[in-house]
Short mmCIF file of C-alpha atoms and ligand atoms in Angstrom, two decimals:
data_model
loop_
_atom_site.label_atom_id
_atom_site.label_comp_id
_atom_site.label_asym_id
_atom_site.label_seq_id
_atom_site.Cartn_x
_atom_site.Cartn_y
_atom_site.Cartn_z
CA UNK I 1278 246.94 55.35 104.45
CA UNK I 1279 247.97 52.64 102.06
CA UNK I 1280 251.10 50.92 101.95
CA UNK I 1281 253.17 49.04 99.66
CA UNK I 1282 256.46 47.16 100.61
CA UNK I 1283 256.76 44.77 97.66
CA UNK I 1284 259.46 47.03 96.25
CA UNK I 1285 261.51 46.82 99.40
CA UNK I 1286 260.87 43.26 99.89
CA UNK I 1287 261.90 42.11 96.60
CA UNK I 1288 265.58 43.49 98.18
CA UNK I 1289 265.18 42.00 101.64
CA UNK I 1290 263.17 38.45 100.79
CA UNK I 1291 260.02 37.61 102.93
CA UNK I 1292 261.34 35.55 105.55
CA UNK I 1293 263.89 38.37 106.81
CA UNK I 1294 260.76 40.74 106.82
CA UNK I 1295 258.79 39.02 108.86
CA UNK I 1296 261.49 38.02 111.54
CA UNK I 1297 261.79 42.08 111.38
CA UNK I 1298 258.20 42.22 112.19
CA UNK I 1299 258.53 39.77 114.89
CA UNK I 1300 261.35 41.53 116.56
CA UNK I 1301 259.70 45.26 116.16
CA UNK I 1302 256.55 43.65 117.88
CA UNK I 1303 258.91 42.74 120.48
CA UNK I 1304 259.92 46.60 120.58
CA UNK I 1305 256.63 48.00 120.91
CA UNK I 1306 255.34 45.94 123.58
CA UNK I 1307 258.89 47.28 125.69
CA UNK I 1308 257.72 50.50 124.45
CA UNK I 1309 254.07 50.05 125.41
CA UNK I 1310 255.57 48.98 128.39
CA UNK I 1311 257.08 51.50 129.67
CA UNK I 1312 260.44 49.74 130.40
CA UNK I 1313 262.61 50.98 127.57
CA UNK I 1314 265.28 53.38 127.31
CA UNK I 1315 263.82 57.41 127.90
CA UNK I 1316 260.73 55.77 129.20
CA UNK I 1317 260.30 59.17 131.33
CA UNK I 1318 259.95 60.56 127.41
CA UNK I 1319 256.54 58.71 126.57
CA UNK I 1320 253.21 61.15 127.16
CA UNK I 1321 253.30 61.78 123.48
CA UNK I 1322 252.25 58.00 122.92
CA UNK I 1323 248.52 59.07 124.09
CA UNK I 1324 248.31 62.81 123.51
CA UNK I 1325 245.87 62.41 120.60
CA UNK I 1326 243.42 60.68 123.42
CA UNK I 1327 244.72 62.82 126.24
CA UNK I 1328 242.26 65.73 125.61
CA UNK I 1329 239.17 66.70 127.15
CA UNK I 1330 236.68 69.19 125.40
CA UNK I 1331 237.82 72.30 127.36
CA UNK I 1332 241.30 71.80 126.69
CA UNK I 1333 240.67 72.04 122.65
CA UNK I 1334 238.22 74.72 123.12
CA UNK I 1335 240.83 77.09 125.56
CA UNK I 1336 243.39 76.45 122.35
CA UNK I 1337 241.00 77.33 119.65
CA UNK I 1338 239.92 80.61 121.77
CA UNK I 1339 243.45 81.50 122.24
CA UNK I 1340 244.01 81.01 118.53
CA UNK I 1341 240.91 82.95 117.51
CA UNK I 1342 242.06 85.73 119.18
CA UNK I 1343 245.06 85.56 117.79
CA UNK I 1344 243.38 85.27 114.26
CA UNK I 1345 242.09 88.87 114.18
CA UNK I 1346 245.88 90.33 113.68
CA UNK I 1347 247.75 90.79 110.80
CA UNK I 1348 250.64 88.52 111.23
CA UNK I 1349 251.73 85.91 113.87
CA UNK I 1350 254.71 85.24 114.51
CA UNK I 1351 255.58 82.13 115.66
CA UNK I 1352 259.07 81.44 117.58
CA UNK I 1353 261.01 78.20 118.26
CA UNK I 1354 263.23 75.46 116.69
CA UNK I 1355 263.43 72.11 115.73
CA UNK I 1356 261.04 70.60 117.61
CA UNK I 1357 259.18 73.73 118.60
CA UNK I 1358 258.49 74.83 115.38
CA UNK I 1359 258.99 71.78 113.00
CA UNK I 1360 255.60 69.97 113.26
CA UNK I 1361 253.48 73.23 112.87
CA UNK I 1362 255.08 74.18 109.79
CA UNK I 1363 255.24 70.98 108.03
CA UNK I 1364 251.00 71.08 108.92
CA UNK I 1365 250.43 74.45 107.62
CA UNK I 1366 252.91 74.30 104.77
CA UNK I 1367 250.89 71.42 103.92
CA UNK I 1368 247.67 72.92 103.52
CA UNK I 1369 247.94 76.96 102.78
CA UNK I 1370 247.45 77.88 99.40
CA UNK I 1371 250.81 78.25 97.40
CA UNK I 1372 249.96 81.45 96.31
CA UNK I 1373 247.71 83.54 98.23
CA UNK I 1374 248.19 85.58 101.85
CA UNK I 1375 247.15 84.00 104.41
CA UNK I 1376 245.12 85.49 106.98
CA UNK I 1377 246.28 86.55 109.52
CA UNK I 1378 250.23 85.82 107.68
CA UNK I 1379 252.00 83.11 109.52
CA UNK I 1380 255.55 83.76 109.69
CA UNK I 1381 258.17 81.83 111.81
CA UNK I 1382 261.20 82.89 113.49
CA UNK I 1383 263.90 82.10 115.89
CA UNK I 1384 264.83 79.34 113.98
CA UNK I 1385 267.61 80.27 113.37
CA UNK I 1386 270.30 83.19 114.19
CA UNK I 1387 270.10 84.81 110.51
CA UNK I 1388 270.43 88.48 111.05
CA UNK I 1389 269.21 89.37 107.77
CA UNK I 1390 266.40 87.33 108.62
CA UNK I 1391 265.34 88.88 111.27
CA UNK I 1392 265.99 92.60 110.68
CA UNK I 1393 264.25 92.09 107.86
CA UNK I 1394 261.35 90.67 109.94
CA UNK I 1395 261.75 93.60 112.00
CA UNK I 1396 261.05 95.85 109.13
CA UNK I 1397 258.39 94.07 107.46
CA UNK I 1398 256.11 93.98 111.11
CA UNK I 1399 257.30 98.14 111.33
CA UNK I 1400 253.01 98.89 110.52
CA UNK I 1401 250.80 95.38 111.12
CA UNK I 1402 248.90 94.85 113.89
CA UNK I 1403 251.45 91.44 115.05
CA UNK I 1404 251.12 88.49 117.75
CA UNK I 1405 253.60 86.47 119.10
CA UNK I 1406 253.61 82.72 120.24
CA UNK I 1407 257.17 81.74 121.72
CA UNK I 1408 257.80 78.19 121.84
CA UNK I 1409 260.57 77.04 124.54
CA UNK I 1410 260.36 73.75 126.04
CA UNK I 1411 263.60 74.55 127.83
CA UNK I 1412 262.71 77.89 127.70
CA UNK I 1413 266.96 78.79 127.29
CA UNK I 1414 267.31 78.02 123.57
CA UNK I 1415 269.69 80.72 122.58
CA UNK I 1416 268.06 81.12 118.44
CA UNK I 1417 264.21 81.70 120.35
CA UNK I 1418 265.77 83.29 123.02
CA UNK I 1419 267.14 86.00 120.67
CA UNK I 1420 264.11 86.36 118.63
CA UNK I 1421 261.96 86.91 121.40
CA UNK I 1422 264.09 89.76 122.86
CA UNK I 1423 264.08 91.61 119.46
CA UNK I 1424 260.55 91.85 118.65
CA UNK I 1425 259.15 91.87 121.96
CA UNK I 1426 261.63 94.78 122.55
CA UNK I 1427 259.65 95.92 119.20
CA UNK I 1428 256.11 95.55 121.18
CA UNK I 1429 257.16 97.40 123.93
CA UNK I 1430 258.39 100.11 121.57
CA UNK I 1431 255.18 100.02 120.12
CA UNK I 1432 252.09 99.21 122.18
CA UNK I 1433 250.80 99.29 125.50
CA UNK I 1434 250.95 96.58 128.28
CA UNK I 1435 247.56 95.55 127.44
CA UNK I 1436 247.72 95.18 124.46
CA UNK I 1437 250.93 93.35 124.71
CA UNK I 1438 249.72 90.70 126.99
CA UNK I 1439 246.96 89.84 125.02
CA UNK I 1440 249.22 89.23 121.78
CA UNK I 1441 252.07 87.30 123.44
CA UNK I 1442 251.63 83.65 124.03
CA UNK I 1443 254.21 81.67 125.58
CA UNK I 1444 254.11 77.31 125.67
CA UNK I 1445 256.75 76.09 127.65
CA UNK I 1446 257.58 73.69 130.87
CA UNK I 1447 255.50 74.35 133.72
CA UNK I 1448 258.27 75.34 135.88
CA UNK I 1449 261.52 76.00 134.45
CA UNK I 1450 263.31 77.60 132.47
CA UNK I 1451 263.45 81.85 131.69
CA UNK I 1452 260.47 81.31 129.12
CA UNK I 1453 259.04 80.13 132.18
CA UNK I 1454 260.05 82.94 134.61
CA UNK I 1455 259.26 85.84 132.54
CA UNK I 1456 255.97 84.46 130.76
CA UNK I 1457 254.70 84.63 135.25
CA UNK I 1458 256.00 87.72 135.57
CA UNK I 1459 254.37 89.23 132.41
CA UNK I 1460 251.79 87.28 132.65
CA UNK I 1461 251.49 86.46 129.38
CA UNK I 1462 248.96 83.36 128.44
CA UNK I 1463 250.32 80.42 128.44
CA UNK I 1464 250.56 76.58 127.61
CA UNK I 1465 252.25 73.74 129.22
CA UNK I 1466 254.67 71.46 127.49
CA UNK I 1467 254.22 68.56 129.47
CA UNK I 1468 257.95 67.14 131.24
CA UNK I 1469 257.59 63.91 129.45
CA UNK I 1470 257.04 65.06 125.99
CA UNK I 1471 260.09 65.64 123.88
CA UNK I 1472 260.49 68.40 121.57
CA UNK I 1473 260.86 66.44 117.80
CA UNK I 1474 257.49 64.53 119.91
CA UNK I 1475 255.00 67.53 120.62
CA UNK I 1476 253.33 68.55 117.67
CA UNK I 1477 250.19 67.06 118.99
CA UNK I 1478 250.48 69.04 121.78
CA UNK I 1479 249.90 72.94 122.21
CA UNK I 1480 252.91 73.20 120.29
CA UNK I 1481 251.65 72.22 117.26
CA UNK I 1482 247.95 72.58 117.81
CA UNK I 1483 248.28 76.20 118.59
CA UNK I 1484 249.83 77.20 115.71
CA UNK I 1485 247.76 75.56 113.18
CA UNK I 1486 244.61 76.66 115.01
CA UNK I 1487 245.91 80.08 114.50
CA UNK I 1488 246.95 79.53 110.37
CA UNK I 1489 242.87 79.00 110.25
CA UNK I 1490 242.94 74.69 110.40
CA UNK I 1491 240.76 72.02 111.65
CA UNK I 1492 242.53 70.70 115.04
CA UNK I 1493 240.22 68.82 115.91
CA UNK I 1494 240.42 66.51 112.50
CA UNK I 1495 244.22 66.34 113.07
CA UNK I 1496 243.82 65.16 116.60
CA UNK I 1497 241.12 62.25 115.22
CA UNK I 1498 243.73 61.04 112.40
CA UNK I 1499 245.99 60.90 114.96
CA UNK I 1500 244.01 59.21 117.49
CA UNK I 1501 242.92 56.46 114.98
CA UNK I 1502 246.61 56.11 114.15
CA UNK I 1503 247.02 55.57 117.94
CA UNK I 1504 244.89 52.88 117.88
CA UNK I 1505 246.54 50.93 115.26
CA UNK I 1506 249.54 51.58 115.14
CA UNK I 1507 249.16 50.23 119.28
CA UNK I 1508 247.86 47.15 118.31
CA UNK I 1509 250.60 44.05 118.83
CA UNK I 1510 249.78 42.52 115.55
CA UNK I 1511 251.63 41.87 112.50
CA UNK I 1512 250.30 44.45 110.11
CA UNK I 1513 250.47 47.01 112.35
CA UNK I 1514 251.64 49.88 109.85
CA UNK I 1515 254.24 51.44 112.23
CA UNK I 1516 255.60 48.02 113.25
CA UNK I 1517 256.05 47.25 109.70
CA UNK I 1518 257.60 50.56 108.59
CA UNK I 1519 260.29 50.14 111.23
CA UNK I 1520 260.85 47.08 110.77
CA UNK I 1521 261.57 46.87 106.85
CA UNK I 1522 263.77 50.47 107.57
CA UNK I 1523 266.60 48.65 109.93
CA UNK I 1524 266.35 45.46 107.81
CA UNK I 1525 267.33 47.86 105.15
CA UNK I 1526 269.99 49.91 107.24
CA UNK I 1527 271.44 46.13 108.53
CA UNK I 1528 272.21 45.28 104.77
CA UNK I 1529 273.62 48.60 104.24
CA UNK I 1530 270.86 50.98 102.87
CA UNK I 1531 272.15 53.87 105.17
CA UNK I 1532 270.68 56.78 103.85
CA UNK I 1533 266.36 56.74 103.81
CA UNK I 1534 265.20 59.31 101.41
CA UNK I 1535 261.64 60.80 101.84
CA UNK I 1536 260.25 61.42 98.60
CA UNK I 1537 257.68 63.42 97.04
CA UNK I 1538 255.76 64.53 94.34
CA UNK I 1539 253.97 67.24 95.67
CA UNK I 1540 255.58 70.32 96.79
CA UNK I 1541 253.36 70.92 100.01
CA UNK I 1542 255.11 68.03 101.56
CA UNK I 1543 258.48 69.68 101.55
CA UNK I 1544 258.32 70.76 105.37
CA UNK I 1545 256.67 67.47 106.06
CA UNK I 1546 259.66 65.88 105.20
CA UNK I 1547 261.83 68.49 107.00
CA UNK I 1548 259.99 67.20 110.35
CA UNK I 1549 260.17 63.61 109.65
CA UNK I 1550 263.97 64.66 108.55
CA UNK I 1551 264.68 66.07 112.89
CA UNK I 1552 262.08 63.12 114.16
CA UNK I 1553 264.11 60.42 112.81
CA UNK I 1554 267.95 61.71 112.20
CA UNK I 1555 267.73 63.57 116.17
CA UNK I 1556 265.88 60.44 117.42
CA UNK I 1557 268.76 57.58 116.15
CA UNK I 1558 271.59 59.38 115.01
CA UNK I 1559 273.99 58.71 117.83
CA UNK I 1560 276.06 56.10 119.29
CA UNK I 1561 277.80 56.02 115.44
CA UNK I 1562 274.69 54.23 114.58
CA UNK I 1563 271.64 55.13 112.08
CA UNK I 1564 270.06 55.92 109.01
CA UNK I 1565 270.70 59.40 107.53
CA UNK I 1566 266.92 60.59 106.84
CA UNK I 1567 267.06 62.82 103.86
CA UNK I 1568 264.39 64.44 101.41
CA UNK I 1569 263.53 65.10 97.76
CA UNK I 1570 261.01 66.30 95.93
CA UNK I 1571 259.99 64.92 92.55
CA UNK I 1572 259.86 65.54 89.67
CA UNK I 1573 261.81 69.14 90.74
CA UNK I 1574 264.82 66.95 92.28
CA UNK I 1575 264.56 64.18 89.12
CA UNK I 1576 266.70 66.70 87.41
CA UNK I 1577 269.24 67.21 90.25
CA UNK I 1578 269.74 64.37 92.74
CA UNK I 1579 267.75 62.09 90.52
CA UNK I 1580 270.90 61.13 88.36
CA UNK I 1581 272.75 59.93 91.68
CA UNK I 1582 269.79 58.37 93.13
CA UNK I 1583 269.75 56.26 89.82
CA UNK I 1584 273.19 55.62 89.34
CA UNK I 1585 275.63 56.75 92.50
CA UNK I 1586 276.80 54.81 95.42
CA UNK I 1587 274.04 52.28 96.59
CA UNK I 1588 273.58 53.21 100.04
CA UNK I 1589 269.89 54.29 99.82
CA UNK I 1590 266.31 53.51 100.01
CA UNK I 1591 263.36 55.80 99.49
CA UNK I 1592 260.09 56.27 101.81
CA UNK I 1593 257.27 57.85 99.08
CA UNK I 1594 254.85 59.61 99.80
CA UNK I 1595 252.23 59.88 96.87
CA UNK I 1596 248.54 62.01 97.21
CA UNK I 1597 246.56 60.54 95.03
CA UNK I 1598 244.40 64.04 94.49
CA UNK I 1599 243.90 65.27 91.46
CA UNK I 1600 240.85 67.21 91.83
CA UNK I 1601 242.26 70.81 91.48
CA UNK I 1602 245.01 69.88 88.50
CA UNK I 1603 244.72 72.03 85.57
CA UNK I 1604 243.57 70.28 82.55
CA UNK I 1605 246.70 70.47 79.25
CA UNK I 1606 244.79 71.39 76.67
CA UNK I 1607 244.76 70.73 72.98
CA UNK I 1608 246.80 72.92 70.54
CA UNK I 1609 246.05 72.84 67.24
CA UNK I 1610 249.76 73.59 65.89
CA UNK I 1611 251.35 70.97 68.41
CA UNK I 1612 254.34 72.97 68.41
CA UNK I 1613 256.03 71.92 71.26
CA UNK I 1614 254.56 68.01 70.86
CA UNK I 1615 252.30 67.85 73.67
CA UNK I 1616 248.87 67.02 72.13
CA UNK I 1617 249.36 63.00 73.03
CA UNK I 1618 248.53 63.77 76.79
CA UNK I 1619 245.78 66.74 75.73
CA UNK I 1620 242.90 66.51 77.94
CA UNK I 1621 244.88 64.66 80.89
CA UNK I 1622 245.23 66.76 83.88
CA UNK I 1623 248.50 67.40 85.22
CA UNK I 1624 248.07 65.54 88.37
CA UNK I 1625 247.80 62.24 85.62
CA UNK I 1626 251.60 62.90 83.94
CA UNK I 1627 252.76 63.92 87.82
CA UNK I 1628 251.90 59.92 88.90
CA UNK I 1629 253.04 58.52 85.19
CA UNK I 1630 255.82 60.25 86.59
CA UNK I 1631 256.18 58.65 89.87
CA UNK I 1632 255.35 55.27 88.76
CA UNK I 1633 257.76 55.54 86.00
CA UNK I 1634 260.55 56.79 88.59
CA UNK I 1635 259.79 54.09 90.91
CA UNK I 1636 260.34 51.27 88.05
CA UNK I 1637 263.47 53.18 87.32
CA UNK I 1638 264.84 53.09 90.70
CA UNK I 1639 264.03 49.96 91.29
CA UNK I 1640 265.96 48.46 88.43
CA UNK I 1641 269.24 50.78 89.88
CA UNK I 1642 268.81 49.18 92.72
CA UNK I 1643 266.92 51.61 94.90
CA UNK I 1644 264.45 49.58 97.32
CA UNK I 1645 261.66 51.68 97.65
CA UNK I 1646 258.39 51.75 100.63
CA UNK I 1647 255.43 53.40 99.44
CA UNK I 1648 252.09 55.37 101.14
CA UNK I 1649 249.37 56.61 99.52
CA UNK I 1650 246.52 59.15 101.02
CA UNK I 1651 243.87 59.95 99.05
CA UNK I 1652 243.94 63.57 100.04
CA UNK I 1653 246.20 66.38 102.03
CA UNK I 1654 243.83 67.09 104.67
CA UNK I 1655 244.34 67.96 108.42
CA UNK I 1656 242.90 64.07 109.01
CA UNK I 1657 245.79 62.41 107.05
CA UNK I 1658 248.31 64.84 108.41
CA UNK I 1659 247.35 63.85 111.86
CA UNK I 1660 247.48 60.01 111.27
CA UNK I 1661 250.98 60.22 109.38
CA UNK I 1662 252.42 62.51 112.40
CA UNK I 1663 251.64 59.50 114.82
CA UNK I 1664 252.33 56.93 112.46
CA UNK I 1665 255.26 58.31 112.04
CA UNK I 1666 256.27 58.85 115.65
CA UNK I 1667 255.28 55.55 117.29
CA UNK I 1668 257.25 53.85 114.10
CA UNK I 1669 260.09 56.13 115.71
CA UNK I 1670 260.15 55.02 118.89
CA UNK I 1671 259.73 51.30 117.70
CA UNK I 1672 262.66 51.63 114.98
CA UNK I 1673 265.38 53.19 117.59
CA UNK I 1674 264.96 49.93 120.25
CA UNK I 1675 265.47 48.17 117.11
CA UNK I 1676 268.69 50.17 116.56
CA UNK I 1677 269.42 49.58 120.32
CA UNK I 1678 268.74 53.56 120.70
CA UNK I 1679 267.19 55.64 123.17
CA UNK I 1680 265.12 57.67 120.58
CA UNK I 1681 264.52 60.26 122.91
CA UNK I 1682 267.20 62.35 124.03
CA UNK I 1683 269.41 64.03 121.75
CA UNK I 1684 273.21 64.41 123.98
CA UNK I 1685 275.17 65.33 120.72
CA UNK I 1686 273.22 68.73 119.95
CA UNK I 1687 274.73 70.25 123.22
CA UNK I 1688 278.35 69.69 121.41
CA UNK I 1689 277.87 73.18 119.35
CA UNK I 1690 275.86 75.05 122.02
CA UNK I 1691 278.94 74.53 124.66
CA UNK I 1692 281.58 75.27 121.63
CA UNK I 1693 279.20 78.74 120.90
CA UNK I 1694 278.72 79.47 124.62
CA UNK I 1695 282.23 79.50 125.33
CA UNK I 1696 283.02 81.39 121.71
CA UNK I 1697 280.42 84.20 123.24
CA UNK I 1698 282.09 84.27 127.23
CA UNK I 1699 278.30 83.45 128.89
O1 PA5 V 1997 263.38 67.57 119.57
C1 PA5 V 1997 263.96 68.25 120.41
O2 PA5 V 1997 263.91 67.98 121.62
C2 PA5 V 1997 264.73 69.47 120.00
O3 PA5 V 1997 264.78 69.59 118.61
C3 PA5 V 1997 264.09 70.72 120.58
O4 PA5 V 1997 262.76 70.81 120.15
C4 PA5 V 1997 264.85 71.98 120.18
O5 PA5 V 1997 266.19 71.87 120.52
C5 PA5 V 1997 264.24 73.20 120.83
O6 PA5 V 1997 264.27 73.08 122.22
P1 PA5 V 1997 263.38 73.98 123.15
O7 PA5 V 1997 261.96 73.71 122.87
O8 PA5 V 1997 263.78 73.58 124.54
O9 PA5 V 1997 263.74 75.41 122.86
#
């Protein structure tokens, strides 16, 4: 992964950077440390080297068996389901079924959604994989009850035990409870890996075993992310990235904007959106993480991003793949004026695009940090998922944060409890 921060530093001068760098050093080594605030919150750091051979193999056999059903439903929210869908969002075709059909559910309490749901499984052959860390989320909670209340309806005990998997804590929780007394298969979310935190885990790896993708290659671009992105130097990536974001927040760039040009990173974003936003939104303090996607949001939030109230800075994420673009070809009437970029491919005008945006955001003011991967591949994924959460856990001691508990999303859940008598 490639970075480029001269369009950020151009806002913040060099000299500010680096003392930035030199006091996010100072945050990872009380991270490395163990010392910091939620330090009883930090397996995820090495889960990328945590795993022995048997451990992968047990997930990919689970997820094999999984892979001869139609559909697989996979239950949980924010954290529990984030991670796996920004992954397989990121590399299923656009168009085609997948096989076996991946949907996702429980993440929210639509009931449209889910009757729907409902109907549509009414004559496939479906699985289930409930993801509860606390194993009491009411939206998975729910969802569980109505379609394994379908199961039952449907299919034998057997039969049922083989298609329900459950990953949750090792000992709490009614996930917990009733995944023992079912005995469906199960996985552990270890006690000091937070939600927004375990995609590397079972939680994530699970899920995109079963969607048919290379675990294995996301675990090694994560595990070479954990080795630099651990390293107390200077141009450590993640030190840098958190550093020039709360240089940028200090002089009043409160809204980060994860950008785009590629329409399989939507859900990416949507992940980096809970890591980030449920990690240091608290205390009145942080950065509102938000998303676009270029060019598609050019013609929508674009004008404001240009010209409204200068508050934000963008994080870009550009693929520089253009190996499956169609080519525009040559028309000999020119009707609609296009034959000055005939024989380009698409992916070409898609970066003119992006480089052209980035000049023009610059000049209104926008500072902008920029990565580049060469392709969307389960390697890159894995690296930019660690990158990403180490440069997490550096930027919210920089904030003066504890990135990882999240006290304010209990607010709605009492508010709803007491709305429903429980
Ligand atoms: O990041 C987090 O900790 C949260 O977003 C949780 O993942 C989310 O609330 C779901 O919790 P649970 O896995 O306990 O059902």
């Amino acid at each position: 992964m490639k970075s480029d921060y001269s369009k950020a530093i151009q806002f913040t001068g060099e000299n500010a950077f680096n003392r930035s760098v030199d006091y996010a050093l100072k945050q990872l080594e009380i991270l490395n440390s163990g010392k910091g605030k939620g330090n009883d919150f930090l397996g995820w750091i090495n889960l990328p080297q945590s795993y022995d051979e048997d451990e992968i193999a047990d997930i990919i056999e689970v997820a094999d068996s999984l892979r001869e059903l139609d559909a697989v439903v996979i239950i949980g929210i924010g954290g529990s389901y984030l991670g796996a869908k920004a992954v397989i969002e990121a590399l299923k075709p656009h168009f085609e079924k997948t096989d076996p059909e991946i949907i996702f559910a429980g993440h929210n309490l639509s009931g449209n959604y889910h009757a729907e749901l409902i109907e549509y499984l009414k004559n496939k052959e479906f699985g289930l994989i409930v993801i509860s860390k606390s194993g009491t989320t009411t939206e998975p909670a729910i969802a569980f009850r109505l379609l394994y209340n379908e199961m039952k309806q449907r299919f034998d005990k057997e039969t049922i035990k083989k298609r329900i998997v459950a990953i949750t804590d090792a000992e709490k929780g009614a996930l917990r409870q009733l995944a023992d007394k079912e005995g469906f298969t199960d996985f552990i979310i270890a006690d000091n890996v937070g939600g927004r935190f375990s995609v590397l885990s079972p939680v994530g790896l699970l899920p995109i075993s079963v969607a048919g993708f290379d675990i294995e290659e996301f675990l090694r671009g994560a595990s070479i992310a954990q080795d630099i992105c651990l390293e107390a130097t200077n141009e450590n990536p993640a030190v840098k990235y958190a550093a020039m974001r709360n240089l940028l927040y200090a002089s009043g760039h409160k809204v980060e904007l994860m950008v785009n040009y590629n329409l399989r990173l939507n859900y990416f974003a949507e992940w980096w959106k809970q890591l980030y936003g449920e990690s240091e939104g608290k205390e009145s303090k942080g950065i509102f993480p938000a998303s676009v996607s270029f060019t598609t949001d050019l013609h929508s939030l674009g004008q404001y991003i240009q010209q409204g109230e200068r508050q934000i800075f963008e994080t870009e994420i550009l693929v520089n793949d253009n190996s499956d673009a169609p080519i525009i070809p040559e028309d000999k009437e020119d009707l609609d004026k296009l034959n000055y970029i005939a024989g380009k491919d698409m992916e070409f005008v898609n970066r003119k695009a992006a480089e052209g945006t980035l000049m023009a955001h610059f000049d209104g003011k926008v500072p902008n940090i920029l990565f580049e991967i060469d392709s969307l591949d389960e390697y890159n994924l894995g690296f930019m998922m660690y990158f990403f959460e180490l440069a997490c856990g550096i930027s919210g001691y920089m904030l003066g944060v504890n990135p990882f508990d999240q006290p304010g999303v209990e607010d709605y859940k009492r508010n709803m409890f007491k709305l429903l008598g429980k």
